CSV table of C-alpha atoms in Angstrom, one decimal:
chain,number,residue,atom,x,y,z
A,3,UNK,CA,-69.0,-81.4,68.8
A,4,UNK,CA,-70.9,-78.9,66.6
A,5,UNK,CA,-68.5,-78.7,63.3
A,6,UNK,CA,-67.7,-75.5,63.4
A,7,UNK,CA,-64.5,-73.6,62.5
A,8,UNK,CA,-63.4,-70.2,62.6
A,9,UNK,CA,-60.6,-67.7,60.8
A,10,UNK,CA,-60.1,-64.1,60.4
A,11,UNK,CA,-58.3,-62.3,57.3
A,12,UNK,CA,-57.0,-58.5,56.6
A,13,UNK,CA,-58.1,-57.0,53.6
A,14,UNK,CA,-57.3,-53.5,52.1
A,15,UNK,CA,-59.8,-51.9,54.5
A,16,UNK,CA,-61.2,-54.7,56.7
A,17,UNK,CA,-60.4,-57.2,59.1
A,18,UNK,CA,-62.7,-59.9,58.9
A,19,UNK,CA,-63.4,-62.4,61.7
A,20,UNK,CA,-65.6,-65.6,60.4
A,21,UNK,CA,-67.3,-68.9,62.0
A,22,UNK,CA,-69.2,-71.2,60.9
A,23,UNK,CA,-71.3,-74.0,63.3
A,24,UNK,CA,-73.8,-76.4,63.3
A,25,UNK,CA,-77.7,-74.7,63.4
A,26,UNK,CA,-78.1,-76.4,66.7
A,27,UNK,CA,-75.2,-74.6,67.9
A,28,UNK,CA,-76.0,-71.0,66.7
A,29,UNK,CA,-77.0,-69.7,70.4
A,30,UNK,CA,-73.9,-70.8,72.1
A,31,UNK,CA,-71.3,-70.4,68.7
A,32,UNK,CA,-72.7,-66.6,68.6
A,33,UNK,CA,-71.6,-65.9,72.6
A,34,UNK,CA,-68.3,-67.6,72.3
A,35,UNK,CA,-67.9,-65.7,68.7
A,36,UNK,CA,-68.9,-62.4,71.1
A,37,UNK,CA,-66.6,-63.0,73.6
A,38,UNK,CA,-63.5,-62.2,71.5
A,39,UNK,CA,-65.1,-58.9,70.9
A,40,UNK,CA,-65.7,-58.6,74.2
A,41,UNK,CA,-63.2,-59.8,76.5
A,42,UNK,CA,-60.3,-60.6,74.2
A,43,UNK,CA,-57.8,-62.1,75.7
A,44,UNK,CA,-54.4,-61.3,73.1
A,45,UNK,CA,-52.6,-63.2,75.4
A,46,UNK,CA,-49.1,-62.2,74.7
A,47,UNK,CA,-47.8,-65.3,74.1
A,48,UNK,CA,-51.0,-66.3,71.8
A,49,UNK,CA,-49.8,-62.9,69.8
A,50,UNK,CA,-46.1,-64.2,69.5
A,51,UNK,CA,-46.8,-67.3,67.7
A,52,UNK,CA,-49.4,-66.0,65.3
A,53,UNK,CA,-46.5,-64.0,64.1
A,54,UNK,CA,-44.9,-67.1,62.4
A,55,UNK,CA,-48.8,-67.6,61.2
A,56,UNK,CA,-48.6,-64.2,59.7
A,57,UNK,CA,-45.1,-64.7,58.0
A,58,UNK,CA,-45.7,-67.8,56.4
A,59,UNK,CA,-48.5,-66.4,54.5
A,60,UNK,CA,-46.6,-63.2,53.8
A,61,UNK,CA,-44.3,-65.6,52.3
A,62,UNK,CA,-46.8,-67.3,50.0
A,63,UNK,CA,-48.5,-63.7,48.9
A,64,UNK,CA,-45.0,-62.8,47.6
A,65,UNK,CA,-45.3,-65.6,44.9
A,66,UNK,CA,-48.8,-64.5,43.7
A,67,UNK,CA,-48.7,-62.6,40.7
A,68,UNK,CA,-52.0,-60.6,41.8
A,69,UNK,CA,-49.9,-59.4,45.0
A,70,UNK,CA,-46.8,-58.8,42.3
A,71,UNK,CA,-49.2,-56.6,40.4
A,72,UNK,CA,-50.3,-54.8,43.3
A,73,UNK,CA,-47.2,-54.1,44.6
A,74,UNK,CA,-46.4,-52.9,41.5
A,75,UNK,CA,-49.8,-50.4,41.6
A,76,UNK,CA,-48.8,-49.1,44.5
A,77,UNK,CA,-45.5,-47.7,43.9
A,78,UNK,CA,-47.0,-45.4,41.3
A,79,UNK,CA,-48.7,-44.1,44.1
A,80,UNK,CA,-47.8,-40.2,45.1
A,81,UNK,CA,-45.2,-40.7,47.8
A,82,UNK,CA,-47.4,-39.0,50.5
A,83,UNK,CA,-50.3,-41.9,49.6
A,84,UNK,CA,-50.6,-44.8,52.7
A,85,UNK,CA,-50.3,-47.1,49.5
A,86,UNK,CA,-47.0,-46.5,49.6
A,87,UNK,CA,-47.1,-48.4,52.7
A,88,UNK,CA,-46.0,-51.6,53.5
A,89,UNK,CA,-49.3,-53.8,53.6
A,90,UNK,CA,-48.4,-56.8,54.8
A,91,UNK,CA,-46.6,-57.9,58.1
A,92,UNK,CA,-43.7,-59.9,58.3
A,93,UNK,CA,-41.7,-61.5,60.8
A,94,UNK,CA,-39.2,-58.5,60.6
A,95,UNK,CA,-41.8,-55.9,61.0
A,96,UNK,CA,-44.0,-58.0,63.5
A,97,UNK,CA,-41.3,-59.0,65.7
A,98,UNK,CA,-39.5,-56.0,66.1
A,99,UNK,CA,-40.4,-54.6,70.0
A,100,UNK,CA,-40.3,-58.3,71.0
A,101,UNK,CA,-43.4,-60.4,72.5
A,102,UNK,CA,-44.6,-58.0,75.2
A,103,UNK,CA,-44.2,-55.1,73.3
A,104,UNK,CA,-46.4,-56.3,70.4
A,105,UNK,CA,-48.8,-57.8,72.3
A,106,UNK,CA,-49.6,-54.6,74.1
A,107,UNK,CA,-49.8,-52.3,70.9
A,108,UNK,CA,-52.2,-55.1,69.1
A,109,UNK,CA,-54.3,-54.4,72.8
A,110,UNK,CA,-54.1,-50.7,72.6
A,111,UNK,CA,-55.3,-51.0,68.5
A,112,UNK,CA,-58.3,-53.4,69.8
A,113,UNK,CA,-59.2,-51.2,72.4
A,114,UNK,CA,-58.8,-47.8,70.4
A,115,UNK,CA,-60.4,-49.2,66.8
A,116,UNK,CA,-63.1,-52.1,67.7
A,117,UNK,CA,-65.9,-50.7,68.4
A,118,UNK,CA,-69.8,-51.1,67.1
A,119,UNK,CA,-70.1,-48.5,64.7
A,120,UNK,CA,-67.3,-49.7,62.3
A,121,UNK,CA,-68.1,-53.5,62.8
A,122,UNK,CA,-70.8,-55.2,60.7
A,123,UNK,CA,-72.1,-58.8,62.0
A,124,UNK,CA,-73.6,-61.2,59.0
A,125,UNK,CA,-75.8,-64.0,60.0
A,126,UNK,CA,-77.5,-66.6,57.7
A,127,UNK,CA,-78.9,-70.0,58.6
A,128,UNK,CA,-82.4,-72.2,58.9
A,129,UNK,CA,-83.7,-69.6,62.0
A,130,UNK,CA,-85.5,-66.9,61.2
A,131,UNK,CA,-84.2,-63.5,60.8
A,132,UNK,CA,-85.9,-62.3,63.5
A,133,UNK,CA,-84.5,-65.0,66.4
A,134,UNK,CA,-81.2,-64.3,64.6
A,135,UNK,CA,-81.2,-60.3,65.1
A,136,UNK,CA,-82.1,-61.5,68.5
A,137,UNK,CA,-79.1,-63.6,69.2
A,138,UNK,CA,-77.1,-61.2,67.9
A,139,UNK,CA,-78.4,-58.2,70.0
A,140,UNK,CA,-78.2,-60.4,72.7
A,141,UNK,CA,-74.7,-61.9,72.6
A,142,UNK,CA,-73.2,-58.5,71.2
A,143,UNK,CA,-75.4,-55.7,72.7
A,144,UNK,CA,-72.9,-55.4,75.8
A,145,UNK,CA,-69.9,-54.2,73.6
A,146,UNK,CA,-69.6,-50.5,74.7
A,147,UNK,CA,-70.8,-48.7,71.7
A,148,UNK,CA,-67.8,-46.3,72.2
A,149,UNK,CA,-64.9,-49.2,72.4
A,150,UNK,CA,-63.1,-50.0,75.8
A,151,UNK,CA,-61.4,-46.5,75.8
A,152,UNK,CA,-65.1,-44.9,75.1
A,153,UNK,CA,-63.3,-42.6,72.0
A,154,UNK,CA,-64.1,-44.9,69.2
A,155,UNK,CA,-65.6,-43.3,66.0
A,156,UNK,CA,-67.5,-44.3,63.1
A,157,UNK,CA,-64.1,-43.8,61.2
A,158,UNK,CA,-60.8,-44.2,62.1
A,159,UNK,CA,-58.9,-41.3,63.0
């Protein structure tokens, strides 16, 4: 009804969650975009078949010559370095503990690394700033400032 859309992507250091919606649907667009932050529900079957999601654009990185070139960077990288990590899942690496298995360690990461102090919300449209902050504060404020495990930090561990 509103238009909108909405995607995530993984970069180098950040996961980023986006939506976009129709100005008349900013109120009610911003509690269902809290909600996932909130109360997500990873159900595990959900999980599974993002997997083939995942793969397929594994797939098409591998043919990119900037993803090449990176690859290549990073195997200069001292051996001890995380860049000498694989960045990128596949359906090999995604798929290995089966559906139940990967479902609950996505969970565990959620509830161990989302948290308010290491996410950042950007909103722009026709409202002012001010009744967006309010929006915001209102349809995020209840996220436990510590994560659902209360441990989170400002930085990972």
């Amino acid at each position: 009804d509103h238009g909108g859309s909405s995607n995530a992507y993984t970069a180098e250091e950040a996961t980023v969650f986006f939506a976009d919606l129709s100005a008349g649907a900013f109120e009610e667009g911003m509690e269902r975009f809290a909600d996932f932050f909130n109360a997500p529900l990873l159900d595990p079957l959900a999980v599974w078949e993002e997997v083939n999601a995942v793969n397929s654009e594994h797939a098409k990185n591998q043919q990119s010559p900037s993803w090449q070139t990176s690859r290549v960077m990073y195997s200069l990288a001292s051996p001890s370095s995380p860049l000498q990590w694989f960045h990128t899942g596949d359906k090999a690496t995604l798929a290995r503990g089966g559906r139940d298995d990967l479902a609950a360690a996505i969970r565990a990461y959620f509830d161990e690394n989302f948290c308010p102090p290491r996410m950042h919300l950007v909103t722009f449209g026709p409202d002012t700033i001010e009744h967006q902050l309010s929006v915001a504060a209102t349809a995020f404020g209840s996220i436990p400032r510590l994560g659902r495990k209360g441990a989170c930090s400002e930085t990972p561990r």
